[in-house]
Coordinates of C-alpha atoms in Angstrom, one line a residue:
Chain A
M1 CA 165.9 42.0 -30.9
H2 CA 165.0 42.4 -27.2
P3 CA 166.7 39.7 -25.1
L4 CA 163.4 38.8 -23.4
L5 CA 161.8 38.1 -26.8
I6 CA 164.7 35.9 -27.9
T7 CA 164.5 34.0 -24.7
L8 CA 160.7 33.5 -25.2
L9 CA 161.3 32.4 -28.8
T10 CA 164.0 29.9 -27.6
I11 CA 161.7 28.5 -24.9
G12 CA 158.9 28.1 -27.5
G13 CA 161.3 26.4 -29.9
V14 CA 162.7 24.0 -27.4
L15 CA 159.2 23.2 -26.0
G16 CA 157.8 22.5 -29.5
G17 CA 160.9 20.7 -30.6
T18 CA 161.0 18.5 -27.6
L19 CA 157.3 17.6 -27.7
G20 CA 157.4 16.9 -31.5
A21 CA 160.6 14.9 -31.1
C22 CA 159.0 12.9 -28.3
S23 CA 156.1 11.8 -30.4
Y24 CA 158.3 10.8 -33.4
L25 CA 160.8 9.1 -31.1
I26 CA 158.0 6.9 -30.0
Y27 CA 157.3 6.1 -33.6
I28 CA 160.9 5.3 -34.2
E29 CA 161.0 3.2 -31.1
R30 CA 158.0 1.2 -32.3
K31 CA 159.4 0.7 -35.7
L32 CA 162.8 -0.4 -34.2
A33 CA 161.0 -2.8 -31.9
A34 CA 159.1 -4.2 -34.8
F35 CA 162.4 -4.6 -36.8
I36 CA 164.0 -6.4 -33.9
Q37 CA 161.0 -8.7 -33.3
D38 CA 160.5 -9.3 -37.0
R39 CA 157.2 -7.5 -37.2
V40 CA 155.9 -4.6 -39.4
G41 CA 155.2 -2.1 -36.8
P42 CA 152.7 0.9 -37.1
N43 CA 151.8 1.1 -40.8
R44 CA 148.1 2.0 -41.0
V45 CA 147.9 5.8 -40.5
G46 CA 149.5 7.7 -43.3
P47 CA 152.5 6.5 -45.5
F48 CA 154.7 4.1 -43.5
G49 CA 152.5 4.9 -40.5
L50 CA 154.1 8.3 -40.3
L51 CA 150.9 9.9 -38.9
Q52 CA 150.7 7.4 -36.1
P53 CA 152.1 9.8 -33.4
I54 CA 149.4 12.3 -34.3
A55 CA 146.7 9.7 -34.0
D56 CA 148.1 8.6 -30.7
G57 CA 148.2 12.1 -29.4
L58 CA 144.6 12.7 -30.5
K59 CA 143.6 9.5 -28.8
F60 CA 145.2 10.6 -25.5
L61 CA 143.5 13.9 -25.8
L62 CA 140.0 12.7 -26.6
K63 CA 139.8 9.7 -24.3
E64 CA 137.6 10.0 -21.3
D65 CA 139.6 11.6 -18.5
V66 CA 138.8 9.3 -15.6
I67 CA 139.7 10.3 -12.0
P68 CA 138.9 7.4 -9.7
A69 CA 136.5 8.3 -6.8
H70 CA 138.8 7.3 -4.0
V71 CA 141.9 9.3 -5.0
D72 CA 143.4 12.4 -3.5
K73 CA 142.3 14.6 -6.4
F74 CA 144.8 17.5 -6.0
L75 CA 147.9 15.4 -5.7
F76 CA 146.6 13.0 -8.3
I77 CA 146.6 15.8 -10.9
L78 CA 149.7 17.4 -9.5
S79 CA 152.1 14.5 -9.8
P80 CA 152.2 14.1 -13.6
A81 CA 152.6 17.9 -13.8
I82 CA 155.6 17.7 -11.4
S83 CA 157.1 15.0 -13.6
V84 CA 156.9 16.9 -16.8
F85 CA 157.8 20.2 -15.1
T86 CA 161.1 18.9 -13.6
T87 CA 162.2 17.2 -16.8
L88 CA 161.5 20.2 -19.0
L89 CA 163.1 22.6 -16.5
A90 CA 166.3 20.6 -16.5
F91 CA 166.6 21.3 -20.2
S92 CA 166.9 25.0 -19.6
V93 CA 170.7 24.9 -19.0
V94 CA 171.4 22.3 -21.8
P95 CA 173.0 24.0 -24.8
F96 CA 171.7 22.6 -28.1
G97 CA 174.2 24.3 -30.3
A98 CA 177.3 26.4 -30.1
A99 CA 176.0 28.8 -27.5
S100 CA 177.5 32.3 -27.8
K101 CA 176.4 35.8 -26.9
D102 CA 177.0 37.4 -30.2
G103 CA 175.4 34.9 -32.5
I104 CA 171.9 35.5 -33.9
F105 CA 170.4 32.9 -31.7
P106 CA 171.6 31.9 -28.2
W107 CA 171.2 28.1 -28.7
I108 CA 170.4 27.7 -25.0
I109 CA 167.6 29.0 -22.8
A110 CA 169.6 30.2 -19.8
P111 CA 173.1 31.0 -21.0
Q112 CA 176.1 31.1 -18.7
V113 CA 174.6 29.4 -15.7
D114 CA 177.7 28.7 -13.6
L115 CA 176.1 25.8 -11.9
G116 CA 175.2 23.9 -15.1
I117 CA 175.2 20.3 -14.2
V118 CA 174.5 20.8 -10.5
F119 CA 171.4 22.7 -11.5
I120 CA 170.2 19.7 -13.5
F121 CA 170.8 17.4 -10.6
A122 CA 169.0 19.7 -8.3
V123 CA 166.0 20.0 -10.5
S124 CA 165.9 16.3 -11.3
S125 CA 166.2 15.4 -7.7
L126 CA 162.7 16.8 -7.4
A127 CA 161.3 14.4 -10.1
V128 CA 160.9 11.7 -7.4
Y129 CA 158.0 13.7 -6.0
G130 CA 156.0 13.0 -9.2
V131 CA 156.6 9.2 -8.7
I132 CA 156.0 9.1 -5.0
L133 CA 152.9 11.4 -5.0
G134 CA 151.4 9.6 -8.0
G135 CA 151.5 6.3 -6.1
W136 CA 150.3 7.7 -2.9
A137 CA 147.5 9.8 -4.3
S138 CA 146.1 6.8 -6.2
N139 CA 145.1 5.3 -2.9
N140 CA 145.8 1.9 -4.2
K141 CA 148.3 -0.4 -2.4
Y142 CA 149.8 -1.7 -5.6
S143 CA 150.4 1.8 -6.9
A144 CA 151.9 2.7 -3.5
L145 CA 154.3 -0.3 -3.6
G146 CA 155.2 0.6 -7.2
S147 CA 156.0 4.1 -6.2
L148 CA 158.2 2.9 -3.3
R149 CA 160.1 0.7 -5.7
A150 CA 160.5 3.4 -8.2
S151 CA 161.6 6.1 -5.8
A152 CA 164.1 3.8 -4.2
Q153 CA 165.6 3.2 -7.6
V154 CA 165.6 6.9 -8.5
I155 CA 167.2 8.0 -5.2
S156 CA 169.9 5.3 -5.3
Y157 CA 171.0 6.0 -8.9
E158 CA 171.3 9.7 -8.3
I159 CA 174.5 9.0 -6.3
P160 CA 176.5 7.3 -9.1
L161 CA 175.1 9.8 -11.6
G162 CA 176.5 12.7 -9.6
M163 CA 179.8 11.1 -8.8
S164 CA 180.5 10.1 -12.3
V165 CA 180.4 13.7 -13.4
L166 CA 182.9 14.8 -10.7
G167 CA 185.8 13.6 -12.9
I168 CA 184.8 15.9 -15.7
A169 CA 184.6 18.8 -13.2
L170 CA 188.1 18.0 -12.1
L171 CA 189.5 17.7 -15.6
G172 CA 187.9 20.8 -17.1
G173 CA 187.6 23.0 -14.0
T174 CA 184.1 23.9 -14.7
L175 CA 180.5 22.7 -14.4
N176 CA 179.0 25.1 -16.9
L177 CA 177.9 22.9 -19.8
E178 CA 178.9 25.5 -22.5
E179 CA 182.4 25.6 -21.0
V180 CA 182.5 21.8 -20.8
I181 CA 182.0 21.7 -24.6
K182 CA 184.6 24.4 -25.2
V183 CA 187.2 22.5 -23.1
Q184 CA 186.7 19.5 -25.3
A185 CA 186.6 21.3 -28.6
T186 CA 190.4 21.0 -29.1
G187 CA 190.3 18.0 -31.4
L188 CA 189.1 14.5 -31.5
A189 CA 191.6 13.6 -28.7
G190 CA 190.0 16.3 -26.5
W191 CA 186.7 14.5 -26.0
N192 CA 186.2 13.5 -22.4
F193 CA 185.3 10.0 -23.4
W194 CA 188.9 9.1 -23.9
Y195 CA 189.9 10.1 -20.4
Q196 CA 186.8 9.1 -18.5
P197 CA 185.5 5.9 -20.3
L198 CA 184.5 4.3 -17.0
A199 CA 182.7 7.4 -15.8
C200 CA 180.9 7.6 -19.1
L201 CA 179.7 4.1 -18.7
I202 CA 178.6 4.7 -15.1
F203 CA 176.9 7.9 -16.1
F204 CA 175.0 6.3 -19.0
I205 CA 173.9 3.3 -16.8
A206 CA 172.8 5.5 -14.0
A207 CA 171.0 7.9 -16.3
L208 CA 169.1 5.0 -17.9
A209 CA 168.0 3.9 -14.5
E210 CA 167.0 7.5 -13.6
S211 CA 164.7 7.7 -16.6
N212 CA 163.1 4.3 -15.9
R213 CA 164.1 2.8 -19.2
L214 CA 164.7 -0.9 -19.8
P215 CA 166.7 -2.7 -18.4
F216 CA 165.7 -0.6 -15.4
D217 CA 162.0 -0.2 -15.9
L218 CA 160.9 -2.1 -12.7
S219 CA 158.8 0.9 -11.8
E220 CA 156.6 0.2 -14.9
C221 CA 157.2 -3.3 -16.3
E222 CA 155.1 -2.4 -19.3
Q223 CA 155.1 -5.9 -20.8
E224 CA 153.9 -8.2 -18.0
L225 CA 152.8 -6.2 -14.9
I226 CA 150.0 -3.7 -15.3
G227 CA 152.1 -0.9 -14.1
G228 CA 153.6 0.7 -11.1
Y229 CA 152.9 4.1 -9.6
H230 CA 150.7 5.1 -12.6
T231 CA 148.3 2.2 -12.6
E232 CA 145.3 4.4 -11.9
Y233 CA 146.2 7.0 -14.5
G234 CA 144.6 7.3 -17.9
A235 CA 144.2 9.6 -20.9
L236 CA 146.3 12.8 -20.9
K237 CA 147.6 12.4 -17.3
F238 CA 149.2 9.1 -18.3
A239 CA 150.5 10.7 -21.4
L240 CA 152.2 13.3 -19.3
F241 CA 154.1 10.6 -17.3
F242 CA 155.2 9.1 -20.6
L243 CA 156.1 12.5 -22.0
A244 CA 158.3 13.1 -18.9
E245 CA 160.0 9.8 -19.5
Y246 CA 160.8 10.5 -23.1
T247 CA 161.9 14.0 -22.3
H248 CA 164.2 12.5 -19.7
V249 CA 165.7 10.2 -22.4
I250 CA 166.3 13.2 -24.6
T251 CA 167.9 15.1 -21.8
I252 CA 170.3 12.3 -20.8
S253 CA 171.3 11.8 -24.4
F254 CA 172.1 15.5 -24.6
L255 CA 174.1 15.3 -21.4
T256 CA 176.0 12.2 -22.5
V257 CA 177.0 13.8 -25.7
I258 CA 177.8 17.2 -24.1
L259 CA 179.8 15.7 -21.2
Y260 CA 181.7 12.9 -22.9
F261 CA 181.5 13.2 -26.7
G262 CA 182.4 16.8 -27.3
G263 CA 179.0 18.3 -27.8
W264 CA 178.8 20.1 -31.1
H265 CA 182.5 19.5 -31.9
F266 CA 183.6 17.4 -34.8
P267 CA 187.0 17.5 -36.4
W268 CA 187.4 19.4 -39.7
F269 CA 184.0 21.1 -40.1
A270 CA 182.6 21.8 -36.7
T271 CA 185.5 23.0 -34.6
A272 CA 185.9 26.0 -32.3
A273 CA 187.6 27.9 -35.2
S274 CA 185.1 27.2 -37.9
N275 CA 183.1 30.4 -38.7
Y276 CA 181.9 30.0 -42.2
A277 CA 178.4 31.0 -43.1
G278 CA 176.0 28.6 -41.4
A279 CA 178.6 27.1 -39.1
E280 CA 176.2 27.5 -36.2
F281 CA 173.6 25.3 -38.0
V282 CA 176.2 22.7 -38.9
K283 CA 177.2 22.5 -35.2
F284 CA 173.5 22.2 -34.3
G285 CA 173.2 19.4 -36.8
V286 CA 176.3 17.6 -35.5
L287 CA 175.0 17.8 -31.9
L288 CA 171.6 16.5 -33.0
F289 CA 173.1 13.7 -34.9
K290 CA 175.2 12.6 -31.9
V291 CA 172.1 12.8 -29.6
L292 CA 170.0 10.8 -32.0
S293 CA 172.7 8.1 -32.1
V294 CA 172.6 7.9 -28.3
I295 CA 168.8 7.7 -28.4
I296 CA 168.9 4.9 -30.9
L297 CA 171.5 3.1 -28.8
I298 CA 169.1 3.4 -25.8
M299 CA 166.3 1.9 -27.9
F300 CA 168.5 -1.0 -29.0
I301 CA 169.5 -1.7 -25.4
R302 CA 165.8 -1.9 -24.5
W303 CA 165.4 -4.9 -26.8
T304 CA 168.8 -6.5 -26.0
I305 CA 169.3 -6.7 -22.2
P306 CA 166.7 -8.3 -20.0
R307 CA 165.4 -6.6 -16.9
F308 CA 167.2 -6.7 -13.6
R309 CA 165.6 -8.2 -10.5
F310 CA 165.1 -5.6 -7.8
D311 CA 167.9 -6.8 -5.5
Q312 CA 170.2 -7.0 -8.5
L313 CA 169.2 -3.4 -9.4
M314 CA 170.0 -2.1 -5.9
G315 CA 173.2 -4.2 -5.8
L316 CA 174.4 -2.8 -9.1
A317 CA 174.0 0.8 -7.8
W318 CA 175.4 0.4 -4.3
K319 CA 178.0 -2.4 -4.7
V320 CA 179.3 -1.8 -8.2
L321 CA 178.6 1.7 -9.6
I322 CA 179.2 3.8 -6.4
P323 CA 182.6 2.1 -5.5
L324 CA 183.7 2.3 -9.1
A325 CA 182.7 6.0 -9.4
T326 CA 184.5 6.7 -6.2
A327 CA 187.7 5.0 -7.5
N328 CA 187.4 6.9 -10.7
V329 CA 187.3 10.2 -8.8
V330 CA 190.3 9.2 -6.8
L331 CA 192.1 8.2 -10.0
T332 CA 191.3 11.6 -11.6
M333 CA 192.5 13.4 -8.5
V334 CA 195.8 11.5 -8.5
V335 CA 196.4 12.3 -12.2
R336 CA 195.5 16.0 -11.7
E337 CA 197.5 16.3 -8.5
F338 CA 200.8 14.9 -9.8
D339 CA 200.3 16.3 -13.3
L340 CA 200.6 13.0 -15.0
N341 CA 199.8 12.5 -18.7
R342 CA 196.1 12.4 -19.2
W343 CA 196.2 9.1 -21.0
W344 CA 197.0 7.4 -17.7
L345 CA 193.3 8.0 -16.9
T346 CA 192.3 5.8 -19.8
V347 CA 194.7 3.1 -18.7
G348 CA 193.5 3.4 -15.1
S349 CA 189.8 3.3 -16.1
F350 CA 190.4 0.0 -17.9
V351 CA 192.3 -1.4 -15.0
L352 CA 189.5 -0.5 -12.6
F353 CA 186.9 -2.0 -15.0
L354 CA 188.8 -5.3 -15.3
T355 CA 189.5 -5.4 -11.6
A356 CA 185.8 -5.0 -10.9
G357 CA 185.1 -7.8 -13.4
F358 CA 187.6 -10.2 -11.8
L359 CA 186.3 -9.4 -8.3
A360 CA 182.9 -10.6 -9.4
I361 CA 184.1 -14.0 -10.5
D362 CA 185.2 -16.7 -8.1
P363 CA 187.4 -19.6 -9.0
L364 CA 184.5 -22.0 -9.4
G365 CA 183.3 -20.0 -12.3
R366 CA 180.0 -19.0 -10.7
S367 CA 179.4 -15.3 -10.3
R368 CA 178.7 -14.1 -6.7
A369 CA 175.2 -13.1 -7.5
T370 CA 174.1 -16.7 -8.2
K371 CA 176.1 -18.1 -5.3
R372 CA 174.3 -15.8 -2.8
R373 CA 170.9 -16.3 -4.3
R374 CA 168.1 -16.1 -1.7
P375 CA 167.4 -19.6 -0.4
A376 CA 163.7 -18.9 0.0
A377 CA 163.3 -18.4 -3.7
A378 CA 163.6 -22.0 -4.7
V379 CA 160.9 -23.3 -2.3
P380 CA 157.6 -22.3 -3.9
V381 CA 158.4 -23.7 -7.4
A382 CA 159.6 -27.0 -6.0
G383 CA 156.2 -28.7 -6.2
G384 CA 156.1 -28.6 -9.9
H385 CA 154.8 -26.3 -12.6
H386 CA 151.8 -24.2 -11.8
A387 CA 149.4 -23.5 -14.5
H388 CA 149.5 -19.8 -15.6
Chain B
M1 CA 156.0 48.6 28.5
S2 CA 155.2 52.2 27.8
V3 CA 152.7 53.7 25.4
E4 CA 155.6 55.4 23.7
W5 CA 157.2 52.2 22.8
I6 CA 154.0 50.8 21.4
K7 CA 153.5 54.0 19.4
S8 CA 157.0 53.7 17.9
H9 CA 156.7 50.0 17.1
W10 CA 153.1 49.8 15.9
T11 CA 154.1 48.9 12.4
L12 CA 155.7 45.8 13.8
L13 CA 153.0 44.9 16.3
V14 CA 150.0 45.1 14.0
P15 CA 151.1 42.5 11.5
L16 CA 152.4 40.3 14.3
L17 CA 149.0 40.4 16.0
M18 CA 147.2 39.7 12.8
G19 CA 149.5 36.8 11.9
A20 CA 149.1 35.3 15.4
L21 CA 145.3 35.6 15.1
A22 CA 145.3 34.0 11.7
L23 CA 147.6 31.1 12.8
A24 CA 145.5 30.5 15.9
W25 CA 142.4 30.3 13.8
M26 CA 144.0 28.0 11.3
M27 CA 145.4 25.5 13.7
P28 CA 143.5 22.2 13.5
R29 CA 141.3 22.0 16.5
Q30 CA 137.9 20.9 17.7
G31 CA 135.0 23.2 16.9
K32 CA 134.0 25.2 13.8
P33 CA 136.9 25.7 11.4
R34 CA 137.3 29.2 9.9
P35 CA 139.5 28.6 6.9
I36 CA 138.4 31.6 4.8
A37 CA 138.6 34.2 7.5
A38 CA 141.9 32.8 8.8
G39 CA 143.3 32.8 5.3
L40 CA 142.3 36.3 4.6
M41 CA 143.7 37.5 7.9
G42 CA 146.9 35.7 7.3
L43 CA 147.4 37.2 3.8
A44 CA 146.6 40.6 5.3
A45 CA 149.2 40.0 8.0
V46 CA 151.9 39.1 5.4
G47 CA 150.9 42.0 3.2
C48 CA 151.1 44.4 6.1
A49 CA 154.4 43.1 7.2
G50 CA 155.8 43.5 3.7
F51 CA 154.3 47.0 3.3
F52 CA 155.5 48.3 6.7
L53 CA 158.8 46.6 7.3
L54 CA 160.4 46.3 3.9
K55 CA 161.3 48.8 1.3
P56 CA 161.6 47.7 -2.3
G57 CA 165.1 47.9 -3.5
P58 CA 166.3 49.8 -6.5
E59 CA 166.1 46.8 -8.9
M60 CA 162.4 46.2 -9.7
V61 CA 162.7 42.6 -10.9
E62 CA 164.8 41.7 -7.9
S63 CA 162.4 43.2 -5.5
A64 CA 159.5 41.5 -7.1
L65 CA 161.2 38.2 -6.9
F66 CA 162.2 38.8 -3.3
F67 CA 158.6 39.5 -2.3
L68 CA 157.4 36.5 -4.3
F69 CA 159.9 34.1 -2.7
A70 CA 159.6 35.5 0.8
G71 CA 155.8 35.7 0.6
T72 CA 155.6 32.1 -0.6
A73 CA 157.9 30.9 2.1
I74 CA 155.9 32.5 4.9
V75 CA 152.5 31.4 3.5
A76 CA 153.7 27.9 2.9
A77 CA 155.2 27.7 6.3
G78 CA 151.9 28.7 7.8
L79 CA 150.1 26.1 5.8
M80 CA 152.7 23.5 6.8
I81 CA 152.0 23.8 10.5
T82 CA 148.2 24.1 10.1
S83 CA 147.7 21.3 7.6
H84 CA 145.5 18.4 8.7
N85 CA 147.2 15.9 6.4
P86 CA 150.8 15.1 7.2
V87 CA 151.6 14.4 3.5
Y88 CA 150.4 17.9 2.6
A89 CA 152.4 19.3 5.5
A90 CA 155.6 17.6 4.1
L91 CA 154.8 19.1 0.7
W92 CA 154.3 22.6 2.1
F93 CA 157.7 22.1 3.8
A94 CA 159.2 21.3 0.4
L95 CA 157.7 24.5 -1.0
V96 CA 159.2 26.5 1.9
T97 CA 162.6 25.0 1.1
L98 CA 162.2 25.8 -2.6
S99 CA 161.3 29.4 -1.8
V100 CA 164.2 29.8 0.6
C101 CA 166.4 28.5 -2.2
G102 CA 165.0 31.2 -4.4
L103 CA 166.1 33.7 -1.7
F104 CA 169.6 32.2 -1.7
L105 CA 169.7 32.6 -5.5
L106 CA 168.8 36.3 -5.1
Q107 CA 171.7 36.7 -2.7
S108 CA 174.0 35.3 -5.4
A109 CA 174.6 32.0 -3.7
P110 CA 173.6 29.6 -6.5
F111 CA 175.5 26.6 -5.2
L112 CA 174.1 26.9 -1.7
S113 CA 170.6 27.0 -3.3
A114 CA 171.2 24.0 -5.5
A115 CA 172.8 22.0 -2.6
T116 CA 169.8 22.8 -0.4
I117 CA 167.4 21.7 -3.0
I118 CA 169.3 18.4 -3.5
V119 CA 169.7 17.7 0.2
Y120 CA 166.4 19.0 1.7
A121 CA 163.8 19.0 -1.0
G122 CA 165.3 16.0 -2.9
A123 CA 166.3 13.7 -0.1
I124 CA 165.2 14.7 3.5
I125 CA 161.6 15.6 2.7
V126 CA 161.3 12.6 0.4
T127 CA 162.3 10.5 3.4
F128 CA 159.6 12.2 5.5
V129 CA 157.0 11.4 2.8
F130 CA 158.2 7.8 2.8
V131 CA 157.8 7.5 6.5
I132 CA 154.4 9.2 6.5
M133 CA 153.1 7.0 3.7
L134 CA 154.3 3.8 5.3
A135 CA 153.4 4.7 8.9
R136 CA 149.8 5.7 8.4
Q137 CA 148.1 4.1 5.5
S138 CA 144.4 4.6 5.9
G139 CA 142.5 7.8 6.9
A140 CA 143.8 10.5 9.2
A141 CA 144.4 9.5 12.8
F142 CA 142.7 11.3 15.6
Y143 CA 145.9 12.9 16.8
D144 CA 146.3 14.6 13.4
Q145 CA 142.8 16.1 13.6
S146 CA 143.6 18.6 16.4
S147 CA 146.8 20.2 17.6
E148 CA 148.0 20.2 21.2
Q149 CA 147.7 23.6 22.9
P150 CA 147.3 25.7 19.7
T151 CA 146.7 29.0 21.5
W152 CA 149.8 28.8 23.7
A153 CA 151.9 27.5 20.8
T154 CA 150.9 30.5 18.6
F155 CA 151.5 32.9 21.5
A156 CA 155.0 31.6 22.3
S157 CA 156.1 31.5 18.6
F158 CA 154.9 35.0 17.9
L159 CA 156.5 36.3 21.1
L160 CA 159.8 34.9 19.9
L161 CA 159.3 36.2 16.4
G162 CA 158.4 39.6 17.7
G163 CA 161.4 39.7 20.0
M164 CA 163.7 38.7 17.1
L165 CA 162.2 41.4 14.8
V166 CA 162.5 44.1 17.5
C167 CA 166.2 43.2 18.1
L168 CA 166.9 43.1 14.3
G169 CA 165.2 46.5 13.8
D170 CA 167.1 48.1 16.7
W171 CA 170.3 46.7 15.4
R172 CA 169.7 47.9 11.9
G173 CA 168.8 51.3 13.4
Q174 CA 172.1 51.5 15.3
S175 CA 174.3 50.4 12.4
G176 CA 172.8 53.5 10.8
S177 CA 172.2 52.3 7.2
D178 CA 169.2 54.3 6.4
G179 CA 166.8 54.7 9.2
G180 CA 165.4 52.1 11.5
M181 CA 163.2 49.2 10.5
G182 CA 162.7 50.3 6.9
G183 CA 166.4 50.2 6.3
G184 CA 166.2 47.7 3.6
M185 CA 166.5 44.1 4.5
L186 CA 167.1 43.7 0.8
K187 CA 170.6 45.2 1.1
V188 CA 173.9 43.5 0.6
P189 CA 174.8 41.4 3.7
A190 CA 176.4 43.5 6.3
V191 CA 179.4 41.3 6.2
W192 CA 180.5 42.8 2.9
Q193 CA 180.0 46.4 4.1
D194 CA 182.2 45.8 7.1
R195 CA 185.7 45.6 5.9
E196 CA 187.2 44.4 9.1
L197 CA 185.0 41.3 9.1
N198 CA 186.7 39.6 6.2
P199 CA 185.0 36.3 5.4
N200 CA 187.9 35.0 3.4
P201 CA 191.0 35.6 5.5
L202 CA 193.3 33.3 3.5
S203 CA 192.1 33.1 -0.1
T204 CA 193.2 35.7 -2.5
L205 CA 189.9 37.1 -3.6
P206 CA 190.3 40.9 -4.0
D207 CA 188.1 43.0 -1.9
T208 CA 186.4 44.7 -4.8
E209 CA 183.0 44.2 -6.5
A210 CA 184.5 41.6 -8.9
G211 CA 186.0 39.8 -5.9
V212 CA 182.6 39.8 -4.2
K213 CA 181.0 38.4 -7.3
A214 CA 183.7 35.7 -7.6
A215 CA 182.9 34.6 -4.1
G216 CA 179.5 33.6 -5.2
T217 CA 180.7 31.3 -8.0
M218 CA 181.5 27.6 -7.5
R219 CA 185.2 28.4 -7.9
G220 CA 185.2 31.0 -5.2
L221 CA 183.1 28.9 -2.9
G222 CA 185.3 25.9 -3.3
R223 CA 188.4 27.9 -2.7
S224 CA 186.9 29.4 0.5
L225 CA 185.5 26.1 1.8
F226 CA 188.6 24.0 1.2
G227 CA 191.1 26.8 1.8
D228 CA 189.9 29.0 4.6
Y229 CA 187.6 26.6 6.3
L230 CA 189.3 23.3 5.5
F231 CA 189.4 22.1 9.2
A232 CA 185.8 22.9 9.8
V233 CA 184.8 21.1 6.6
E234 CA 186.9 18.1 7.5
I235 CA 185.6 17.9 11.0
A236 CA 182.0 18.2 9.8
G237 CA 182.7 15.4 7.3
T238 CA 184.2 13.2 9.9
L239 CA 181.2 13.7 12.1
L240 CA 178.9 12.7 9.3
M241 CA 181.1 9.7 8.6
V242 CA 180.9 8.6 12.2
A243 CA 177.1 9.1 12.2
T244 CA 176.8 7.0 9.0
I245 CA 178.8 4.2 10.4
G246 CA 176.9 4.3 13.7
S247 CA 173.6 4.2 12.0
V248 CA 174.6 1.2 9.9
A249 CA 175.9 -0.5 13.0
I250 CA 172.7 0.2 15.0
A251 CA 170.2 -0.7 12.2
P252 CA 168.9 -4.2 12.8
R253 CA 170.0 -6.9 10.3
R254 CA 167.5 -9.2 8.7
A255 CA 167.9 -12.8 9.7
Q256 CA 168.1 -14.1 6.1
G257 CA 167.9 -13.1 2.6
G258 CA 169.5 -10.3 0.6
L259 CA 168.0 -7.0 -0.2

């Protein structure tokens, strides 16, 4: 087949797959939330509520498309489009199977992009425009404040996100995502997670914050605030913001699996040497299974860890994650430079992690965060309980 | 300025004049705005410049992409300086940056392009937008409605642009690639044609086509940056470090509270 045709088919497949996956991930999330909160969850539309995503999609489509009179119309419409565009574009260099030139199907939209992960960072650094323009174009001071808060978060967490990946670049000598998987496909002990556990944790936390998921969803606060930068949005334009967030969750799950958990590799039946009939599909299945596990983990985290306060959020990025990521890069450089055994990286990561933990505790048993709490915070509540 | 000179350079002068006229019309100023006429004139100027001054290269897709990126960059730059709304101006600036990054990609410098997107479009322009949003919250101020000295500004900028293009054309003509102004600005950078001007004096990249290609990859770029140009990179890094520490020291501290 013509390569252009194959590329178009891949793009169509990825687009359809991502959108379908998004709608059913929302269903899974609602069911999981119901399970954790001892509820039933969506169960009205279709058997077990399985048609609920379709009903939700139709509702988004058919609702009245309100554009408030005082907004900057062009930017108001542009910003959800930017959000979706950047998250989908980032997916173009993510392999979703064992990418190879001679297979029937490439399993990646843009094969052999030497930049790989840098391309993803470049594209997703543009995602902040969707947030900032959405808030500004709404011409509403609460939206504008929400967008400032959200963009400060997104910009801050980009730094630990990028720095945590440097260790992998140093270990594997490549940033190309296909090559990163091939480097790890030497066996279970080849997965980057064993050598970069701290970086994996930092990457996962920063990626969660980038995609505005709980416990970092200050930009939205779905449960108790009305919203953030997208307060004025409704119908399909709001759905686009949500679609962007869910696509981002899928992308970061793919990246976590590809960078740290061996991608499509699994011992015995999905190795670099396995070439039985249908091996490509088995690898595809292995990758999807790992990705789904990460997504489920993200959903459980949502209902497990409470939200950070804004100063805690910024403190976590600038005072904890960035120094730890820097230390991790130095550690990896030392191990590479003096050609030490790679398992020293594991030991070093744990030492760094424990040191950071001990530094946060002072002898009186109070953590530094509570000791340095803002004095002004206690004043307004002192008079007693206000009626809500 | 002789008539001969004008005759030999009319392909350069016509688009320049048209562009200057379009830009002068589009500048925000008092009086009747002429957006449609100015826009058409501007597009015609860009089209003329592309038609007269550039030859499409042998690769059709590459030429098409070059014209797309270059045209977008020029048009967006024009809109950036003529926009009434500062937020829109910042966004047009972002579009200029993205188009220029596309040009970098065409010159097989993917890392430069990605780094420019991260630094300029992803950080610096976002800061601009922040400042604009916070500084001016309601309505456009009077000083955004009209520009200071639009005619002279246009004249000076196009004089500079014309001078630069004439020099570039003459230089291309002298180096004798293939004939004067039309000599393909799409070509491989002259650095690679000139063997004596080796950009990688220390690193071991072979001076062949494969070596040239390897220079564009991250590996080649890293080796060159941290091998050949180590001192320059370190000095630039030190400068940035000093600037960062200085800005932290200068920035006013809050009297109380975290954040």
